[in-house]
Tab-separated table of C-alpha atoms in Angstrom:
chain	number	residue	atom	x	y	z
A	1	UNK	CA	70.787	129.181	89.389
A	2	UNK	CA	73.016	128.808	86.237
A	3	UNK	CA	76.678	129.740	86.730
A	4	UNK	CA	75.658	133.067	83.815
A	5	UNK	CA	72.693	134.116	85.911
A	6	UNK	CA	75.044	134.864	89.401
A	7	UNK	CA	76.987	138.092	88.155
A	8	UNK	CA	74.963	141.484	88.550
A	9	UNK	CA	78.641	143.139	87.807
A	10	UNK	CA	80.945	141.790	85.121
A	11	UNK	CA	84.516	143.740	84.549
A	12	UNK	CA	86.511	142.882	81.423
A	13	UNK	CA	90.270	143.086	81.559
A	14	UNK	CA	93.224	141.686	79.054
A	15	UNK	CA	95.756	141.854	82.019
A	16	UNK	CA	97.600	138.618	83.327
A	17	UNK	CA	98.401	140.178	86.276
A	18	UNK	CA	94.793	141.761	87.405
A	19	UNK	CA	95.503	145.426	88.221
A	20	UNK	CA	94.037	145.072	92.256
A	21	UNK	CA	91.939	148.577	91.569
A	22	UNK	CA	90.089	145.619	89.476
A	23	UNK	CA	89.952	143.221	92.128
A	24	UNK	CA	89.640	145.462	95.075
A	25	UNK	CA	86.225	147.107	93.419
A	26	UNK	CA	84.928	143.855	92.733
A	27	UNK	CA	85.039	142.571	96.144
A	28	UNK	CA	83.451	145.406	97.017
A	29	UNK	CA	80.701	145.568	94.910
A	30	UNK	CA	79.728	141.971	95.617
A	31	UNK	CA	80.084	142.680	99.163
A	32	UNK	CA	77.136	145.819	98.827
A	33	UNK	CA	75.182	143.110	97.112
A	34	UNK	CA	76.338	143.275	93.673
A	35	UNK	CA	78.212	139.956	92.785
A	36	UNK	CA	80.996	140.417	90.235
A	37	UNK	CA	83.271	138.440	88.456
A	38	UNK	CA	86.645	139.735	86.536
A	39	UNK	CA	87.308	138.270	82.944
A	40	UNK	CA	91.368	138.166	82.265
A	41	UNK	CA	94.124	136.908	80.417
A	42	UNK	CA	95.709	133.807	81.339
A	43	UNK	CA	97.512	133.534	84.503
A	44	UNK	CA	101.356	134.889	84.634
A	45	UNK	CA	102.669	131.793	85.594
A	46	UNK	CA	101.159	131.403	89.577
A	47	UNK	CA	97.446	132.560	90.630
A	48	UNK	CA	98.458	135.503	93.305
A	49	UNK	CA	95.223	136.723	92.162
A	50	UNK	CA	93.228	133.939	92.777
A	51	UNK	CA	94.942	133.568	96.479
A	52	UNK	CA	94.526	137.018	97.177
A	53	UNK	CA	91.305	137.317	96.248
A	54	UNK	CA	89.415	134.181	96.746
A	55	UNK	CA	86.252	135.577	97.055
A	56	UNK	CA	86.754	137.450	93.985
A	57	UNK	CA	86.116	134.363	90.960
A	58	UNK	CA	88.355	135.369	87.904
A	59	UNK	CA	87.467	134.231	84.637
A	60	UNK	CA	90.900	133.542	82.895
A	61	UNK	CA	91.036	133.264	79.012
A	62	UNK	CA	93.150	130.715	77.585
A	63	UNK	CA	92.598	131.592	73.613
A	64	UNK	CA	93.118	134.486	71.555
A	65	UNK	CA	90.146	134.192	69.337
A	66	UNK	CA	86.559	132.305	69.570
A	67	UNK	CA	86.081	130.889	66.061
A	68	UNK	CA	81.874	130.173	66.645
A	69	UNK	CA	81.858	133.958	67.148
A	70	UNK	CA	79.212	134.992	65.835
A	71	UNK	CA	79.439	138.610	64.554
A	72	UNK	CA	77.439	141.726	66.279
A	73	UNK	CA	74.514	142.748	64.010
A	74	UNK	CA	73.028	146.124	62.379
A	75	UNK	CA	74.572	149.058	63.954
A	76	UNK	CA	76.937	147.259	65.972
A	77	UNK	CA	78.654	145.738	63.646
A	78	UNK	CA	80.365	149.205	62.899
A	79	UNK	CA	81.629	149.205	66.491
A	80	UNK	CA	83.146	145.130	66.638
A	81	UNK	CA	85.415	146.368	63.491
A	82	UNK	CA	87.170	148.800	65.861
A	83	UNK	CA	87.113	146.331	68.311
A	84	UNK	CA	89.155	144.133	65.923
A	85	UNK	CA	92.387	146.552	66.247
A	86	UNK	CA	93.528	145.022	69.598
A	87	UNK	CA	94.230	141.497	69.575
A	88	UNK	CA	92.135	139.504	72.213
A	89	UNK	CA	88.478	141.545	71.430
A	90	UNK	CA	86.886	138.686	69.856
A	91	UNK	CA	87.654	136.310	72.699
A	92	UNK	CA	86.790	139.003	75.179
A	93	UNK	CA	83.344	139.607	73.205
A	94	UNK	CA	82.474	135.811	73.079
A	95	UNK	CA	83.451	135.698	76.617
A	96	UNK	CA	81.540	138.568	78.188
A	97	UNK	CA	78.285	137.711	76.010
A	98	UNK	CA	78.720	134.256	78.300
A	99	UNK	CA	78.559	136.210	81.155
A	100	UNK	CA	75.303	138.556	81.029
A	101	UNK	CA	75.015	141.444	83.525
A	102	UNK	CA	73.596	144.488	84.561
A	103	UNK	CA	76.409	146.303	84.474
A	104	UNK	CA	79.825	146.302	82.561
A	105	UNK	CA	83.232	147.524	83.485
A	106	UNK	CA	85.583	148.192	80.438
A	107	UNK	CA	89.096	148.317	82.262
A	108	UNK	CA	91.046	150.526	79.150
A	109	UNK	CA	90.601	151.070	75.636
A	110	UNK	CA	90.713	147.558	74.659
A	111	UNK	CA	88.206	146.143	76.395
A	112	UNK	CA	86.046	148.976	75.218
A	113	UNK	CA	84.007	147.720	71.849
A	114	UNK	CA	83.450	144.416	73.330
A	115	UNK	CA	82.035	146.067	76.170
A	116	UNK	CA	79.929	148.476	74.398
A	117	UNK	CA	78.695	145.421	71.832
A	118	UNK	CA	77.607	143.456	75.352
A	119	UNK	CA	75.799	146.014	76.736
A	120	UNK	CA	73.407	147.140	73.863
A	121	UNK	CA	72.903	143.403	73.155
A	122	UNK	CA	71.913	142.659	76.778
A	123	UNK	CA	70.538	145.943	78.015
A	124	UNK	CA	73.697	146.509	80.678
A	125	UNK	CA	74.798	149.694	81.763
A	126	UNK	CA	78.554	149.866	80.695
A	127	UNK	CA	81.012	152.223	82.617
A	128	UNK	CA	84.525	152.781	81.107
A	129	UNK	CA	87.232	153.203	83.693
A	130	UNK	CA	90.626	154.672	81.688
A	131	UNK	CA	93.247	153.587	83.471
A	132	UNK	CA	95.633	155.960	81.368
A	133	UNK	CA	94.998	158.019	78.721
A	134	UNK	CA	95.677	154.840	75.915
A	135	UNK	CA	96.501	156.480	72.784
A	136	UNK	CA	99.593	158.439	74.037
A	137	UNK	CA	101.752	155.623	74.809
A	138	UNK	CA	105.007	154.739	72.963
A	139	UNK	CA	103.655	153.788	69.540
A	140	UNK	CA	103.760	155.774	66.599
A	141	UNK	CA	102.155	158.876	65.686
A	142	UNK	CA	100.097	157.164	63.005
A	143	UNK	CA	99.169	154.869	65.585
A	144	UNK	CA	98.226	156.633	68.436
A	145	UNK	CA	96.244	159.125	65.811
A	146	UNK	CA	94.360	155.789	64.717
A	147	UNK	CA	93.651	155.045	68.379
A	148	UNK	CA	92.609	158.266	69.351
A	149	UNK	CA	90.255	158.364	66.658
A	150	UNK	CA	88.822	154.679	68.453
A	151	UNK	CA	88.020	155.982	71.635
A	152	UNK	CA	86.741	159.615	70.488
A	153	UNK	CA	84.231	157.034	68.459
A	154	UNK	CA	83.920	154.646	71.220
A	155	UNK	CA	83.730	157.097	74.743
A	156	UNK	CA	80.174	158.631	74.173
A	157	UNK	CA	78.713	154.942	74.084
A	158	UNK	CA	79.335	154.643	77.789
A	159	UNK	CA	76.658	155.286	80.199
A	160	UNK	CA	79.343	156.750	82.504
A	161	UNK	CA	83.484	157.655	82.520
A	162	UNK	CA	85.679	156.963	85.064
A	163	UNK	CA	89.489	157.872	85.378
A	164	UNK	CA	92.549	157.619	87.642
A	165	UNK	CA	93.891	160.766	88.446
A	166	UNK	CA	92.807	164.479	87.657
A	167	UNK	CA	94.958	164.683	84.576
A	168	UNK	CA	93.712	162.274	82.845
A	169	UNK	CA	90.555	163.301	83.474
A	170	UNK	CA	91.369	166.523	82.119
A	171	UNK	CA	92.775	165.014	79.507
A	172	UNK	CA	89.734	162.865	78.454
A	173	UNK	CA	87.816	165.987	78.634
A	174	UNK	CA	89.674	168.588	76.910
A	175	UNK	CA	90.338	165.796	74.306
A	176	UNK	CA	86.932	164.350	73.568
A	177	UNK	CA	84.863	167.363	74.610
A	178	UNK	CA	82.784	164.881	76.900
A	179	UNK	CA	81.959	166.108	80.745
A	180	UNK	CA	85.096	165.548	83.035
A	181	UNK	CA	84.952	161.921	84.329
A	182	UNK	CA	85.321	161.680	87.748
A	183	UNK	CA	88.784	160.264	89.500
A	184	UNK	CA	88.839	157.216	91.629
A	185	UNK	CA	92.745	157.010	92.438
A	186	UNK	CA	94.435	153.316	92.830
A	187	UNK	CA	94.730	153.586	96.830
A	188	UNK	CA	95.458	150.047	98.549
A	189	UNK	CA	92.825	148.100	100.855
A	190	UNK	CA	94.619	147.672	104.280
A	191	UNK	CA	91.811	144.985	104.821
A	192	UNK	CA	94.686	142.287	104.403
A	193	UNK	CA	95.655	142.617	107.787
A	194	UNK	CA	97.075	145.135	109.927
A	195	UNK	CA	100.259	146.837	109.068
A	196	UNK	CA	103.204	146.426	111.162
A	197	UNK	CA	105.230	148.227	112.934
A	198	UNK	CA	108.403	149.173	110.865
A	199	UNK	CA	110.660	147.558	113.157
A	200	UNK	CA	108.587	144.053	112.761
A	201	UNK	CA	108.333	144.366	109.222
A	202	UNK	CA	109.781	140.857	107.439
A	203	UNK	CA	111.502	143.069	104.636
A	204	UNK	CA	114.710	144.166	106.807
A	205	UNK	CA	114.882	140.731	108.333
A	206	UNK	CA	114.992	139.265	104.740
A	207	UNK	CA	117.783	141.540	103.673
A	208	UNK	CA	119.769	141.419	106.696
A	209	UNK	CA	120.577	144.855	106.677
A	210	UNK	CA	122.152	146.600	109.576
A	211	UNK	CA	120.378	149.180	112.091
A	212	UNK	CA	121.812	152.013	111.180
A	213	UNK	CA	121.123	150.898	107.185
A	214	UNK	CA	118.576	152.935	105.133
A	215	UNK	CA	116.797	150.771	102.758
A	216	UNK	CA	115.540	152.684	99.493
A	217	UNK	CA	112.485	150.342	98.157
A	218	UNK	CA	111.243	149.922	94.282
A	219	UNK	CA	108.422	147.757	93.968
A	220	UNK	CA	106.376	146.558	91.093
A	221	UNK	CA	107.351	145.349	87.578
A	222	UNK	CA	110.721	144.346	86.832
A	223	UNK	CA	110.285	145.737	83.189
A	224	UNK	CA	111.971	148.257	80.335
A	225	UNK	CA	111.773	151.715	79.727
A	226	UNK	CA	111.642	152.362	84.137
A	227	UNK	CA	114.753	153.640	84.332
A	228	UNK	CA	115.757	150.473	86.702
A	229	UNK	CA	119.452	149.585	84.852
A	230	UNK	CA	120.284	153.271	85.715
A	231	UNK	CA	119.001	153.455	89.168
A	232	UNK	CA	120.432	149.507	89.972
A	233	UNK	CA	124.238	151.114	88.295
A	234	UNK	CA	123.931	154.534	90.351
A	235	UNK	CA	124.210	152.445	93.514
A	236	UNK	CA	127.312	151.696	92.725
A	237	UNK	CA	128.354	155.022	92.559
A	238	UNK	CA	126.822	156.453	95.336
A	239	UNK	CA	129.283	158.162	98.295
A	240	UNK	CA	127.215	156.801	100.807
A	241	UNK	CA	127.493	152.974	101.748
A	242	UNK	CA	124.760	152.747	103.732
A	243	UNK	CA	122.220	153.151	101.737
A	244	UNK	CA	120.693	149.917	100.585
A	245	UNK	CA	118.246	149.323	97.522
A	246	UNK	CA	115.552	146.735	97.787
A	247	UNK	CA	114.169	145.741	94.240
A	248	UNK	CA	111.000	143.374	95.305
A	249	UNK	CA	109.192	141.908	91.872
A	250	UNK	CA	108.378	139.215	90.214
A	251	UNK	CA	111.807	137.014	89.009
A	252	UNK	CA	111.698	138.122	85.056
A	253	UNK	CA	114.339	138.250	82.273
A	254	UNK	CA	114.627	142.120	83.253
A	255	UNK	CA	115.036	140.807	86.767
A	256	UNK	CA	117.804	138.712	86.094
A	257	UNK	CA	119.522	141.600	83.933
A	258	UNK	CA	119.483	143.916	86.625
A	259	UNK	CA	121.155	140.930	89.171
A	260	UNK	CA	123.832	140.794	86.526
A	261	UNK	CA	124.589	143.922	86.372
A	262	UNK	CA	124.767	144.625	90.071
A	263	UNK	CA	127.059	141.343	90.255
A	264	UNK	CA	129.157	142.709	87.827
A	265	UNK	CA	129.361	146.073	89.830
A	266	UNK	CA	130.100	144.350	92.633
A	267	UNK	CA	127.187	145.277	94.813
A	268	UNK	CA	125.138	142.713	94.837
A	269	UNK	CA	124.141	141.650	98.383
A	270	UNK	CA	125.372	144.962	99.390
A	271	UNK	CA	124.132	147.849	98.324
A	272	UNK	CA	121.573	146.282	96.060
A	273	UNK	CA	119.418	143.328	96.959
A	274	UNK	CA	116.276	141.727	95.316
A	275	UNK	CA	113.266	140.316	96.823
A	276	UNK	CA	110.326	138.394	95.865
A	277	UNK	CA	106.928	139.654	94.522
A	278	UNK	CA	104.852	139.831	97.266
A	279	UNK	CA	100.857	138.822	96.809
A	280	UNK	CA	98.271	142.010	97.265
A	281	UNK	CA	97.557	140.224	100.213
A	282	UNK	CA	101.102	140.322	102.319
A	283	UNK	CA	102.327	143.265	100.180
A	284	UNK	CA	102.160	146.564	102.467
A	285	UNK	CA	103.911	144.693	105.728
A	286	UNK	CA	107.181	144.432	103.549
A	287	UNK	CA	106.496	148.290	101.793
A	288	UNK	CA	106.175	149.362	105.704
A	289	UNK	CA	109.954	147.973	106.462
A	290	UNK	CA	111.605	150.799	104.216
A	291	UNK	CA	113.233	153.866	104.741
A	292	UNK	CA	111.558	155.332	101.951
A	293	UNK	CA	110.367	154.494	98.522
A	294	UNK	CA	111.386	155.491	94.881
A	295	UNK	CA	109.722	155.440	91.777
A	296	UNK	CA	112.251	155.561	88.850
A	297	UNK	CA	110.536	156.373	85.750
A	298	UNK	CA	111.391	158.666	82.983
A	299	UNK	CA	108.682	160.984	81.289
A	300	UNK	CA	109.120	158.741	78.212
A	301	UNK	CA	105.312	159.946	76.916
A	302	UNK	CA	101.930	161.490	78.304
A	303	UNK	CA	101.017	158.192	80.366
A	304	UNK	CA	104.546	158.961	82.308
A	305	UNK	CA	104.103	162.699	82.495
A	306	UNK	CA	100.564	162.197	83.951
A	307	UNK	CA	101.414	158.968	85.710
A	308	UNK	CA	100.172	157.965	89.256
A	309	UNK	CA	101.498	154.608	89.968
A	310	UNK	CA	100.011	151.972	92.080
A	311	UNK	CA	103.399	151.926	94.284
A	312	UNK	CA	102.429	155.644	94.791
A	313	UNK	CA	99.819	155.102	97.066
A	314	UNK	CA	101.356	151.907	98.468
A	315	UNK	CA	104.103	153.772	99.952
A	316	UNK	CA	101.428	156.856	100.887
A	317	UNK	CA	99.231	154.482	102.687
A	318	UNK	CA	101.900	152.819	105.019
A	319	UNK	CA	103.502	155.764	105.722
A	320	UNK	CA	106.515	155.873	103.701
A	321	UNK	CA	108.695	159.564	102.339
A	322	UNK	CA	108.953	158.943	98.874
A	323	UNK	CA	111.225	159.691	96.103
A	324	UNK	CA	109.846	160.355	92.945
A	325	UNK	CA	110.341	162.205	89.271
A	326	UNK	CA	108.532	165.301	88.336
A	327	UNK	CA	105.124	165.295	86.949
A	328	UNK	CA	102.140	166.683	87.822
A	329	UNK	CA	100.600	163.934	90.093
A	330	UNK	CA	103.631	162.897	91.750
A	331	UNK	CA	104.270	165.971	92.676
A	332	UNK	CA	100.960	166.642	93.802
A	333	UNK	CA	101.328	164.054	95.727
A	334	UNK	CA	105.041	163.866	97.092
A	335	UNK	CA	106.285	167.557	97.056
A	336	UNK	CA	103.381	169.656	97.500
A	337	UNK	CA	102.290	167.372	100.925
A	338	UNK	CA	105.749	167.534	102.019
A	339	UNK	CA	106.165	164.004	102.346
A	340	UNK	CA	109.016	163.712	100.526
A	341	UNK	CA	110.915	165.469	97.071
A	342	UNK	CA	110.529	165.365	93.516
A	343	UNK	CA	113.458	165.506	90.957
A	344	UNK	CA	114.490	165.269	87.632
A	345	UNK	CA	115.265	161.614	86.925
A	346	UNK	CA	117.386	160.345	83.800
A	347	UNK	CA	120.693	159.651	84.133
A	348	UNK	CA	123.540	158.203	86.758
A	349	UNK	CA	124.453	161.761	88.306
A	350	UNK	CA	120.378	162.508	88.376
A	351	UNK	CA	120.405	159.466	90.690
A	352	UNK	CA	123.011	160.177	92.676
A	353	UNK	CA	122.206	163.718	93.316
A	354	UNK	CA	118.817	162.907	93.982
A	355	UNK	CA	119.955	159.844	96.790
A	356	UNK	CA	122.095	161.518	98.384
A	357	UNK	CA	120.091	164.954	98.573
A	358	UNK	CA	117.181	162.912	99.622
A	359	UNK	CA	118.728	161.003	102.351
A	360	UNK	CA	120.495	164.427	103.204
A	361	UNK	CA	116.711	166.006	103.930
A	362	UNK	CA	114.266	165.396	106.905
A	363	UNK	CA	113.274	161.956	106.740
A	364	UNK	CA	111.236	161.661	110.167
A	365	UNK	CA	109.624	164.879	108.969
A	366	UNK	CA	108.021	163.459	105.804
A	367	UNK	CA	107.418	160.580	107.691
A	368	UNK	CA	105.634	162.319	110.193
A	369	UNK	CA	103.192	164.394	107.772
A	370	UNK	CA	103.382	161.114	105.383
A	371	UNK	CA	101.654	159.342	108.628
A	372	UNK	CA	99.408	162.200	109.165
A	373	UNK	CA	98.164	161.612	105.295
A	374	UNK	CA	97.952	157.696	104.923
A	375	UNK	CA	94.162	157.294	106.269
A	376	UNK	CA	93.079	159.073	103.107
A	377	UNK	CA	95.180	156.963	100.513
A	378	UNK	CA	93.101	153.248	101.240
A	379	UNK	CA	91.090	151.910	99.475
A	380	UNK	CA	88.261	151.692	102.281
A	381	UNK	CA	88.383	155.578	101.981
A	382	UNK	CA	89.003	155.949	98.120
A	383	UNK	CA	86.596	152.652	96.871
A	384	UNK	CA	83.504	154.351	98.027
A	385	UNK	CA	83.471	156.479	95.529
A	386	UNK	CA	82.170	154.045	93.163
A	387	UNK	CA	78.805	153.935	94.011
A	388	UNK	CA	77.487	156.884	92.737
A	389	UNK	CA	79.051	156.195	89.584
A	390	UNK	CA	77.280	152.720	89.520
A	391	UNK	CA	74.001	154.858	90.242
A	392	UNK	CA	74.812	157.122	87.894
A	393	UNK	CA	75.322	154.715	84.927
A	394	UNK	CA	72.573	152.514	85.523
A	395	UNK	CA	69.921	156.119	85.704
A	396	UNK	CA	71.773	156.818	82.198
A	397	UNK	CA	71.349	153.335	81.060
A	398	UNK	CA	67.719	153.407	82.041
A	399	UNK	CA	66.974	156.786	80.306
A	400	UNK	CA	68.787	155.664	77.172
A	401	UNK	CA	66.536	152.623	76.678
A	402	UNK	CA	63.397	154.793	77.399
A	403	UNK	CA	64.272	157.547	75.032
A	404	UNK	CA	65.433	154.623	72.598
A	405	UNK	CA	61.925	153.212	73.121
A	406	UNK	CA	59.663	155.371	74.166
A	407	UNK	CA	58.238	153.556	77.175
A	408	UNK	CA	60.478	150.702	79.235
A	409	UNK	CA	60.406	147.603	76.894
A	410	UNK	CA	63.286	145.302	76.894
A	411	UNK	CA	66.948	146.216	75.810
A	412	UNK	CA	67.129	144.003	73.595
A	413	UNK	CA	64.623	145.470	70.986
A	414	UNK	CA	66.282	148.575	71.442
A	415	UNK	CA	69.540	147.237	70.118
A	416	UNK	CA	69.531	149.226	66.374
A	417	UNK	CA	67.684	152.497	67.903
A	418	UNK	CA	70.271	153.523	70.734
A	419	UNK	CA	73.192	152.426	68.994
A	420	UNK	CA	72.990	154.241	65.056
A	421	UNK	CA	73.873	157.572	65.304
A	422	UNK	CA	77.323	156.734	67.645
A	423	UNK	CA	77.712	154.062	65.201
A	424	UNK	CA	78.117	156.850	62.441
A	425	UNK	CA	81.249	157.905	63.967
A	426	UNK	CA	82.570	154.041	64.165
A	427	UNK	CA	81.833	153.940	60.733
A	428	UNK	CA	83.738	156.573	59.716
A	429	UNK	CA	86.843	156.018	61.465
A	430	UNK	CA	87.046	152.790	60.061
A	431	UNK	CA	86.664	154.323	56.618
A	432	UNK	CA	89.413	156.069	56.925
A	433	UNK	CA	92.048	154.918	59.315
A	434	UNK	CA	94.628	153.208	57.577
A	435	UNK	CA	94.692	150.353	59.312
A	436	UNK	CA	90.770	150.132	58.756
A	437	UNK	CA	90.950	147.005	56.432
A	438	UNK	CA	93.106	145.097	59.116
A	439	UNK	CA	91.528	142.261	60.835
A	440	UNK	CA	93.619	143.453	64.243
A	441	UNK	CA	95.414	146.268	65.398
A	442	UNK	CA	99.274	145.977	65.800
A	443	UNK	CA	98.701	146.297	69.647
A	444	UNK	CA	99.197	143.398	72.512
A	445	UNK	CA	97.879	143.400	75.679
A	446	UNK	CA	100.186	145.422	77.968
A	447	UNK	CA	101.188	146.290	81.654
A	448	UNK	CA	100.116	149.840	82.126
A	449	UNK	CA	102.296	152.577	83.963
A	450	UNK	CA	99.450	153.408	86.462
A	451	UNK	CA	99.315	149.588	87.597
A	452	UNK	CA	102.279	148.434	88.260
């Protein structure tokens, strides 16, 4: 068996840093008897994924571009020139068409052409899983008009929708006018190992915080545009010293802003401490150690507003109150389970008011019902929910090449038939985008607010 024949499941990503809803449903889909592989960008600098997830293989891509690529034919073709806006879909197309499979998993907008290209060359069944609704990030309103456009042309080509949270899916719906995907939320596997006790957890020992100490934990990316300066100077202005903040990710440029800021504050070691990125794999018995959990972020666009971040159910699933912004799924989440309290989040006396009003409430309480909740935020609980999407794509794949056909041929001489009147629409967003003579869009791959 050739290395291309082994993968029933293929999903495409352009993340370094593979977002572990990817992993996590791959590993489970080979383990019902569907082997999959992941196709990603280059490694950040260590291979945590591959660690984590040895039994999941990871295809890593090294170069922006394939120059033997040879160009998607007849009504495709339309398709590959939206593809072309974001800056790794020709190595991501010559990639994936290495890879043959019966089905396709476009993590994001990106990923989405090459996907869609694969899939009516090869006869896959190609299921697009939004991870945030793309086109309303921080980029300008010309751009995010342009992009729009993309997946309004692109979304109808998939033989089935998947999404992260109900807003989105909303979103996607009221947007597109396509039926309301369903929601599949980022939950944790707590197949890793089991979760200790708080007490036992290695995070306090690490810190060497005192008993009577209340550690407030952020984890996830050390990047911009989180509101972590603000949070990191608020400590130092907070009345109570005993509250300590744990910052655990990755050792960045960011990272090493925020330690010299604290240092410069003067609480560094004291009321603000930083530990290292913990692997998917060891992750939740250092979340468990906390107090509580905070997620920073400002509403800076729609993916904020509508945001449901990874650390969200990471702190649900071990138990943890939580502090978090407003927003319709946090609050969904936090305030209206009563496992912790939502507030508005943007400057230094937001932070303060909100730590000390927090710490002020009924911690055991929300840690109580947040106990009583965490079975239903894992992954082992939340995962099995892609099956009947996999059913359902593959029935829609089928009765697209029959109705392309008119009996059950192969997909490949279906190709031109199922793909011309969606193509249309490619077409003419391309005609009149302005940035439809443009070999590449002016977008780079990215770490999404629902992932990190």
């Amino acid at each position: 068996m050739f290395l291309h024949d082994r993968f029933r499941i293929v999903c495409l990503c352009t993340d370094d840093r593979v977002d572990r809803r990817i992993l996590d449903g791959a590993r489970m889909f080979t383990e019902a008897g569907d082997p999959t592989m992941v196709i990603a960008m280059a490694p950040p600098g260590d291979l945590r994924d591959e660690e984590s997830y040895p039994d999941v293989p990871i295809f890593r891509m090294l170069a922006p571009h394939s120059p033997q690529l040879e160009p998607p034919q007849g009504a495709l073709e339309a398709i590959d020139q939206l593809g072309r806006r974001f800056g790794f879909h020709r190595r991501m197309l010559s990639v994936a068409r290495a890879f043959p499979a019966d089905v396709i998993i476009a993590n994001d907008l990106p990923q989405l052409a090459a996907g869609i290209v694969v899939a009516r060359e090869t006869g896959a069944a190609l299921i697009y899983d939004a991870h945030e609704f793309f086109p309303l990030q921080q980029f300008a309103p010309e751009v995010s008009a342009d992009l729009e456009a993309v997946e309004r042309a692109l979304i109808g080509h998939a033989d089935a929708v998947v999404t992260v949270n109900d807003s989105i899916a909303d979103l996607i719906a009221m947007k597109y006018r396509c039926p309301r995907p369903p929601v599949i939320l980022n939950c944790p596997s707590h197949r890793h190992g089991a979760i200790p006790a708080r007490a036992d957890s290695p995070l306090r020992g690490f810190l060497g915080v005192r008993p009577d100490q209340r550690v407030l934990l952020y984890q996830g990316g050390l990047s911009p545009f989180r509101n972590l300066d603000v949070l990191v100077e608020s400590m130092a202005r907070l009345p109570d010293d005993g509250i300590v903040l744990a910052m655990m990710g990755k050792d960045n440029a960011m990272g090493q802003q925020l330690r010299d800021r604290a240092q410069a504050l003067g609480i560094l070691g004291t009321r603000v401490m930083f530990v290292p990125e913990q692997p998917a794999n060891a992750l939740l018995p250092w979340t468990v150690g906390a107090d509580a959990g905070i997620i920073p972020y400002p509403h800076i666009d729609i993916n904020t507003w509508f945001m449901s971040p990874n650390k969200l159910f990471e702190f649900m699933s071990v138990g943890l109150p939580i502090l978090a912004p407003h927003g319709p799924e946090v609050r969904r989440f936090v305030g209206d389970q009563g496992i912790g309290m939502n507030f508005h989040l943007a400057t230094h006396d937001d932070f303060v008011r909100a730590i000390t009003t927090f710490f002020a409430g009924p911690l055991d309480a929300w840690r109580t019902r947040a106990a009583e909740v965490a079975h239903q935020y894992t992954w082992e609980t939340e995962g099995l929910k892609w099956f009947p999407i996999l059913a359902a794509a593959r029935a829609a794949r089928d009765a697209r090449l029959a109705s392309a056909t008119g009996d059950h041929t192969t997909a490949t001489s279906t190709t031109a038939t199922s793909t011309t009147a969606a193509s249309a629409n490619a077409t003419s967003v391309n005609a009149t985008s302005a940035n439809a003579n443009s070999a590449t869009h002016p977008l780079a791959p990215h770490q999404n607010a629902e992932a990190a």
